[in-house]
Coordinates of C-alpha atoms in Angstrom, one line a residue:
X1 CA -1.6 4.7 -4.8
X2 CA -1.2 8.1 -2.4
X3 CA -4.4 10.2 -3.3
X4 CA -4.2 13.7 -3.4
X5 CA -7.2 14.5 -1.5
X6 CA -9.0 12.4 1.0
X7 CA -10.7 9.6 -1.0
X8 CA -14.0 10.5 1.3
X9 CA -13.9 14.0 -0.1
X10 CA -13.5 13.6 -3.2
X11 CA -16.5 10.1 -3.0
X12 CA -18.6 13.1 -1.3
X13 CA -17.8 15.7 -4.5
X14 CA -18.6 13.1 -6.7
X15 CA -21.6 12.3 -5.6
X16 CA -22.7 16.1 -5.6
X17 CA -22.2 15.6 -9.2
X18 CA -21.5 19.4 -9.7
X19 CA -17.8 18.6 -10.9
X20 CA -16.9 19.5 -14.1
X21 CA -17.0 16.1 -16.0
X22 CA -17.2 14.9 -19.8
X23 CA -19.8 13.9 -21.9
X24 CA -21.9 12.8 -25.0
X25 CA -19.8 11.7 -28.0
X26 CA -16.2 12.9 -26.1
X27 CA -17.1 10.3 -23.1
X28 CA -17.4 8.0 -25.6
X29 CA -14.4 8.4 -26.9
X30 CA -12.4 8.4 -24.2
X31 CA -13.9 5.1 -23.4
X32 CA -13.4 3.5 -26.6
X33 CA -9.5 4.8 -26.3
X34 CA -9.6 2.7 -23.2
X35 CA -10.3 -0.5 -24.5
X36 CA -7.4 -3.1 -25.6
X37 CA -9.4 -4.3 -28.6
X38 CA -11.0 -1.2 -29.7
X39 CA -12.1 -1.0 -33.3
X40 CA -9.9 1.7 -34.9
X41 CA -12.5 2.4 -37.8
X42 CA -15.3 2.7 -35.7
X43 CA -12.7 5.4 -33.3
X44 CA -12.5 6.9 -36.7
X45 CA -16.0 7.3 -37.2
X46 CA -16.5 8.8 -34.0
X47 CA -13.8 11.4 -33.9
X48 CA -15.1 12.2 -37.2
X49 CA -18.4 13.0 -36.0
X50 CA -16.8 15.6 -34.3
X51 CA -15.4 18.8 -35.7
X52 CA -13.3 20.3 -33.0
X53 CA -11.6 17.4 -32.0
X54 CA -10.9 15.7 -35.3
X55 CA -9.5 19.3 -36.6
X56 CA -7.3 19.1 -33.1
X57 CA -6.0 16.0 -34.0
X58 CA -5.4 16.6 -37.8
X59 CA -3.0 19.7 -37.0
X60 CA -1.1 17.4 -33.8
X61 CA -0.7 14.9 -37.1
X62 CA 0.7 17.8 -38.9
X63 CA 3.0 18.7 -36.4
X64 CA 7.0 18.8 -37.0
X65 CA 8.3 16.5 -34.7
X66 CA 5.3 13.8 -35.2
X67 CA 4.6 13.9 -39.0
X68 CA 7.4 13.7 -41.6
X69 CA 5.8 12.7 -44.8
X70 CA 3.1 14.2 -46.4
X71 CA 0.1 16.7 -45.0
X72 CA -2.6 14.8 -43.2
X73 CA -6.1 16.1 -44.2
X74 CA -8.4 13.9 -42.1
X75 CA -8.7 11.3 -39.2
X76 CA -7.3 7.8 -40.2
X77 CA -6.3 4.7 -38.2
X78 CA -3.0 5.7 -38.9
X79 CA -3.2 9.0 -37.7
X80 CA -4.4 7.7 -34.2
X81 CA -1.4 5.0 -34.1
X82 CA 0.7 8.1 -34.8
X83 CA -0.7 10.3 -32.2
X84 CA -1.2 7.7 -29.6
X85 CA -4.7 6.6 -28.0
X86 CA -3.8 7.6 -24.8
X87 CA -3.3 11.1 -26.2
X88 CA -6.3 11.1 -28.0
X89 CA -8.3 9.8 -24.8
X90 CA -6.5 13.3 -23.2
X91 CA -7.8 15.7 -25.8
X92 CA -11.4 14.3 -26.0
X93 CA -11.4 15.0 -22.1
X94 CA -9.2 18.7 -22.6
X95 CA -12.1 19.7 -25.3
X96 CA -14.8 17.8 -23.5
X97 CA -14.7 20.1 -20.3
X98 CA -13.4 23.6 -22.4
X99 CA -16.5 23.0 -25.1
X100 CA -19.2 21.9 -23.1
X101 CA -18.9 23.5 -19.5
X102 CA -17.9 27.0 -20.5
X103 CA -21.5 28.7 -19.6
X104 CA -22.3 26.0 -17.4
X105 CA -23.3 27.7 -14.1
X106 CA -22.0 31.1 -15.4
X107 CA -22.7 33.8 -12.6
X108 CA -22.9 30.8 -10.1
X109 CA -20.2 31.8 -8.1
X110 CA -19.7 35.2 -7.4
X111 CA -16.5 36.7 -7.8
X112 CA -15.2 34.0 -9.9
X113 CA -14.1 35.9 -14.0
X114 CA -15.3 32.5 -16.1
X115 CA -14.8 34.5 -18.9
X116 CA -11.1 35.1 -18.0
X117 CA -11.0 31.8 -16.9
X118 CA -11.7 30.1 -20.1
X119 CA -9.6 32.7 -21.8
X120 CA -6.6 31.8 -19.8
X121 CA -7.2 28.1 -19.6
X122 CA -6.8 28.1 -23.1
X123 CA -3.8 30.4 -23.9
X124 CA -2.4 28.0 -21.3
X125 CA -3.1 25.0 -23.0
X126 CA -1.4 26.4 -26.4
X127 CA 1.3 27.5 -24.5
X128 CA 2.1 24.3 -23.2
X129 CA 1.9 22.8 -26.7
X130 CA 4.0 25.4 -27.7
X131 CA 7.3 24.7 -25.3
X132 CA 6.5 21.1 -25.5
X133 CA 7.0 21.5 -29.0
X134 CA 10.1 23.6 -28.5
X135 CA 11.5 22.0 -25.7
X136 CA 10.8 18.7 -25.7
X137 CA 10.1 16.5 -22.6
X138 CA 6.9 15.4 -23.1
X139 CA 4.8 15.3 -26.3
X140 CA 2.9 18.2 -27.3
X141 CA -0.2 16.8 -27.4
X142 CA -0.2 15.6 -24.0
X143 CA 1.3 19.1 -22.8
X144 CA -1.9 20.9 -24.6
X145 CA -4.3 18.9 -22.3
X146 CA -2.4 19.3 -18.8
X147 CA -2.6 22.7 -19.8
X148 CA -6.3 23.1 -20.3
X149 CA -6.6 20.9 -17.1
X150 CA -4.0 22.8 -15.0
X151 CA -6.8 25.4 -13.2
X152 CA -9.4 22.8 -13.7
X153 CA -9.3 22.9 -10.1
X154 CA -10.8 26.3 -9.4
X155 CA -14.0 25.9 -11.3
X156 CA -14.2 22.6 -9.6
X157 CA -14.3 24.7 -6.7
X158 CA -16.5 27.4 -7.9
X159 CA -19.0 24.3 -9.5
X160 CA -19.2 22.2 -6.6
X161 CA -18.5 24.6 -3.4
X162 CA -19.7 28.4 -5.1
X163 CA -21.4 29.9 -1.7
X164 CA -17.8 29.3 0.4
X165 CA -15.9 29.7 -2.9
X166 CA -17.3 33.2 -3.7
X167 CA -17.0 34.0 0.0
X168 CA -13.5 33.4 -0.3
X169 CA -13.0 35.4 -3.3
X170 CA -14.5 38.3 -1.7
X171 CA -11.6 38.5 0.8
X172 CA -8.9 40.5 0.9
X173 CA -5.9 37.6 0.5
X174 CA -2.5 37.9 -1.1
X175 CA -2.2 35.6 -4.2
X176 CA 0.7 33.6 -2.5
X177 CA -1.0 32.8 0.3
X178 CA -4.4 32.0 -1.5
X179 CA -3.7 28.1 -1.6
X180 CA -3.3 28.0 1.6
X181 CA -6.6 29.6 2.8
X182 CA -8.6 27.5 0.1
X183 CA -7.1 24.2 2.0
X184 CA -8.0 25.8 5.5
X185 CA -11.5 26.7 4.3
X186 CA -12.1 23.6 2.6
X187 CA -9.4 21.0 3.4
X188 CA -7.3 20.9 -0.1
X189 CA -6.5 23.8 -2.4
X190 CA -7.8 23.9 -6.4
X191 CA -4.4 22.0 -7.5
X192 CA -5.0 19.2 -5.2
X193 CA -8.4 18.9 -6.7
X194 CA -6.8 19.4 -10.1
X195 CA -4.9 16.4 -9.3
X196 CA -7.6 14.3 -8.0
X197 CA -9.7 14.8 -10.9
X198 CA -7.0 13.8 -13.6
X199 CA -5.9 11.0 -11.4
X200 CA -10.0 9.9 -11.3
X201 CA -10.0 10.3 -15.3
X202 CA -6.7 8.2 -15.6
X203 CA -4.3 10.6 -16.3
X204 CA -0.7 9.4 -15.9
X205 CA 0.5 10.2 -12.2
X206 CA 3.5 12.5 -13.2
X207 CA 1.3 15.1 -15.6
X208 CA -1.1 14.9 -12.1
X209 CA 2.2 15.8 -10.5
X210 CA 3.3 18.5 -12.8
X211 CA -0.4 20.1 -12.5
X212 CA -0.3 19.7 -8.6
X213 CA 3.6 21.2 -8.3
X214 CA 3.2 24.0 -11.5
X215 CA 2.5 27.4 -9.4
X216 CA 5.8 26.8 -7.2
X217 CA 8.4 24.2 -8.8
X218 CA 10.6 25.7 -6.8
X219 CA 9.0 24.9 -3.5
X220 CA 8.2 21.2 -4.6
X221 CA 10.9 19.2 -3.2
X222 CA 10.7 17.5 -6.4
X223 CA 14.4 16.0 -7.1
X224 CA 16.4 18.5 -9.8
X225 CA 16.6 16.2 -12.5
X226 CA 13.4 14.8 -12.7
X227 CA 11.1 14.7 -15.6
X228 CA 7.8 15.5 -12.6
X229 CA 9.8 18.7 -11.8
X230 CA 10.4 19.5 -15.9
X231 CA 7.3 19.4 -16.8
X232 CA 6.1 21.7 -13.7
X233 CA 8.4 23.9 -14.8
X234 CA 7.3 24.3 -18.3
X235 CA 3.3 24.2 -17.2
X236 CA 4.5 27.0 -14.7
X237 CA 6.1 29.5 -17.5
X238 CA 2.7 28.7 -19.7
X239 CA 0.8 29.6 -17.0
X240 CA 3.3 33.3 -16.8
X241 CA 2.1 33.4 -21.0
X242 CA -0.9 32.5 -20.4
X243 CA -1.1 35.9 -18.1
X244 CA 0.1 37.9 -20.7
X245 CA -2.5 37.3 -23.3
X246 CA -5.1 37.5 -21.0
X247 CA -2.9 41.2 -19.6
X248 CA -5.2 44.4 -19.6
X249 CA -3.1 46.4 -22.2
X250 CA -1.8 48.5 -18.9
X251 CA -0.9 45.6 -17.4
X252 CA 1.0 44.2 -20.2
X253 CA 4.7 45.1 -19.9
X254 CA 3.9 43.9 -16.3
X255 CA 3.5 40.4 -17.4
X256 CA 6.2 40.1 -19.7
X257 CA 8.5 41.5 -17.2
X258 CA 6.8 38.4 -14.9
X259 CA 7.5 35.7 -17.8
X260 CA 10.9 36.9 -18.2
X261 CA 11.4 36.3 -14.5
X262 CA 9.4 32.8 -14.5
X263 CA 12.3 30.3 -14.9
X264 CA 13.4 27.4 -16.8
X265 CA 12.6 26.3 -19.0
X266 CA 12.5 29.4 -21.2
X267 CA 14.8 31.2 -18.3
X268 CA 14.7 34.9 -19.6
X269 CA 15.6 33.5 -23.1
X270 CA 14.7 36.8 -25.3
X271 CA 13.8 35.5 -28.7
X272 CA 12.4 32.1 -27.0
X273 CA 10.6 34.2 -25.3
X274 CA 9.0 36.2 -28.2
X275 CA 9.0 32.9 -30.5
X276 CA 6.9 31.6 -27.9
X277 CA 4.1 34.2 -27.1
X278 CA 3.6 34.9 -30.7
X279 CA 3.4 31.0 -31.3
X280 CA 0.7 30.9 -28.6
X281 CA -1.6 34.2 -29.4
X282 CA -1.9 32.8 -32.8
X283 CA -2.9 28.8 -31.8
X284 CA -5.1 31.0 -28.9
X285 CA -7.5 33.1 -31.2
X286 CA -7.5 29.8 -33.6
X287 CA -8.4 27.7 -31.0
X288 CA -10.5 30.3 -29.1
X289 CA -12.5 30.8 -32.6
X290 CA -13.3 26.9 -32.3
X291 CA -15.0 26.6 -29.4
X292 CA -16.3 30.0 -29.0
X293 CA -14.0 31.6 -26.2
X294 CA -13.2 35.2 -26.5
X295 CA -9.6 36.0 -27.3
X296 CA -8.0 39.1 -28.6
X297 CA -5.3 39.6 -31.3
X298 CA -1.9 40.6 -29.3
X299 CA 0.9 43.1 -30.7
X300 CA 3.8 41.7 -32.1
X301 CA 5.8 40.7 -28.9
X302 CA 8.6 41.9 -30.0
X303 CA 7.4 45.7 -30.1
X304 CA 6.2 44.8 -26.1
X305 CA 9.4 43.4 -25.8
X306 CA 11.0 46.8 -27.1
X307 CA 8.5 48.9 -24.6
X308 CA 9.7 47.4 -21.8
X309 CA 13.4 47.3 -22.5
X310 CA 12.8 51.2 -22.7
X311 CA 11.4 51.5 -19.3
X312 CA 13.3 54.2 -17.3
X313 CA 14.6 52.1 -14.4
X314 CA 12.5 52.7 -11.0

């Protein structure tokens, strides 16, 4: 298996033990989810012993495309054969590292925003749900954690390297060229560590690929009609929503001008557009209330939309 880092990096991280990593009751879970003769009541007992991800997992029950019968109001076996293990395995990890590393090392690394981190880690993960949902391609559920795990990269940096991390921060680089000088300084760049880690928590090698590929599809050289390039596609445009929630209000019509621009699979689409980003600000404050991130309540996007249709032309 090709590794996306060097396999002695990564053992030397490891060891460090200052990556982000799960545990408690969500370890647990994810290990249970891993065994072929698992006990599904005693699963049950487990997710039900915790609130954020049993709620997570009774609203992905509830979902259009997975439930057609009647409303689901708690955690059942059936409810887990529904969903899938292996996507329950991804969202105990998602909420694992979003719940219980938030303030770990906060102020650590200077010059890296975790408050704006978190806050965009998360309006990217219900973004990703969102298009999954709309779009297809993968299921929603899945999408939600490679969102939440897309960046997971950068506070590995900022965790395990913060003195050369926050040095690099402090310079005066162009956003394009900021992968590069991360991999010069350090010998890999945040998505390749993004990568490495999902591949080391067993995370299927195409959502690694999406994460690794999301912040240039275009430059991936992945083949046109592949489901790897697909899904880097839709994690990059949830990444370009993701920036608008998170916008300063002056910055606002920016970033909606930047999502418009950001491709396939939305591709400039007006009322997917709007359908999407006022889909995600609500699952964002929902989701942001549960595991106490700070979010803000957005305008209708329409009305942005509007604004910035009414921009005199530079």
């Amino acid at each position: 298996m090709t590794n996306f880092i060097d396999p002695i990096d990564f053992e030397a991280l490891k060891q460090d033990d200052t990556l982000p990593s799960p545990s408690g009751v969500r370890l647990n879970i994810m290990r249970m989810c891993r065994q072929e003769d698992v006990s599904l009541p005693e699963l049950v007992t487990q997710i039900q012993a915790d609130p954020v991800l049993a709620g997570r997992i009774v609203k992905i029950g509830n979902g259009a495309s997975i439930n057609k019968g009647r409303p689901i109001v708690a955690v059942s076996k059936d409810v887990l054969l529904m969903i899938g293990l292996h996507a329950v395995r991804q969202l105990a990890l998602a909420i694992s590292l979003t719940a219980e590393r938030r303030d770990d090392n906060d102020g650590a690394c200077p010059g890296f925003d975790y408050a704006t981190f978190w806050a965009r880690t998360v309006a990217m993960a219900c973004a990703s749900q969102a298009l999954a949902e709309y779009y297809g391609d993968a299921p929603p559920s899945e999408m939600f954690a490679s969102g939440l795990l897309a960046n997971i990269g950068r506070l590995g940096l900022a965790s395990a390297r913060p003195a050369g991390y926050s040095a690099l921060l402090s310079e005066d680089i162009d956003p394009e060229q900021f992968r590069a000088a991360e991999k010069t300084r350090f010998g890999y760049h945040h998505l390749e560590l993004a990568a490495a880690m999902m591949q080391d928590w067993d995370i299927p090698r195409l959502f690694c690929e999406a994460v690794l590929h999301h912040e240039a599809p275009e430059q991936s050289g992945l083949h046109d009609e592949s489901r790897q390039l697909r899904l880097a596609q839709m994690l990059h445009v949830a990444g370009a929503v993701a920036d608008y929630c998170v916008a300063a209000e002056q910055d606002r019509l920016a970033a909606l001008q930047a999502l418009l621009d950001a491709g396939l699979p939305l591709a400039g689409e007006v009322d997917h557009v709007i359908a999407i980003c006022d889909r995600t600000a609500r699952d964002w404050i929902e989701w942001g209330s549960m595991v106490k991130i700070a979010t803000h309540a957005m305008p209708p996007t329409r009305d942005v939309m509007q604004q910035l249709l009414e921009q005199p032309p530079e």
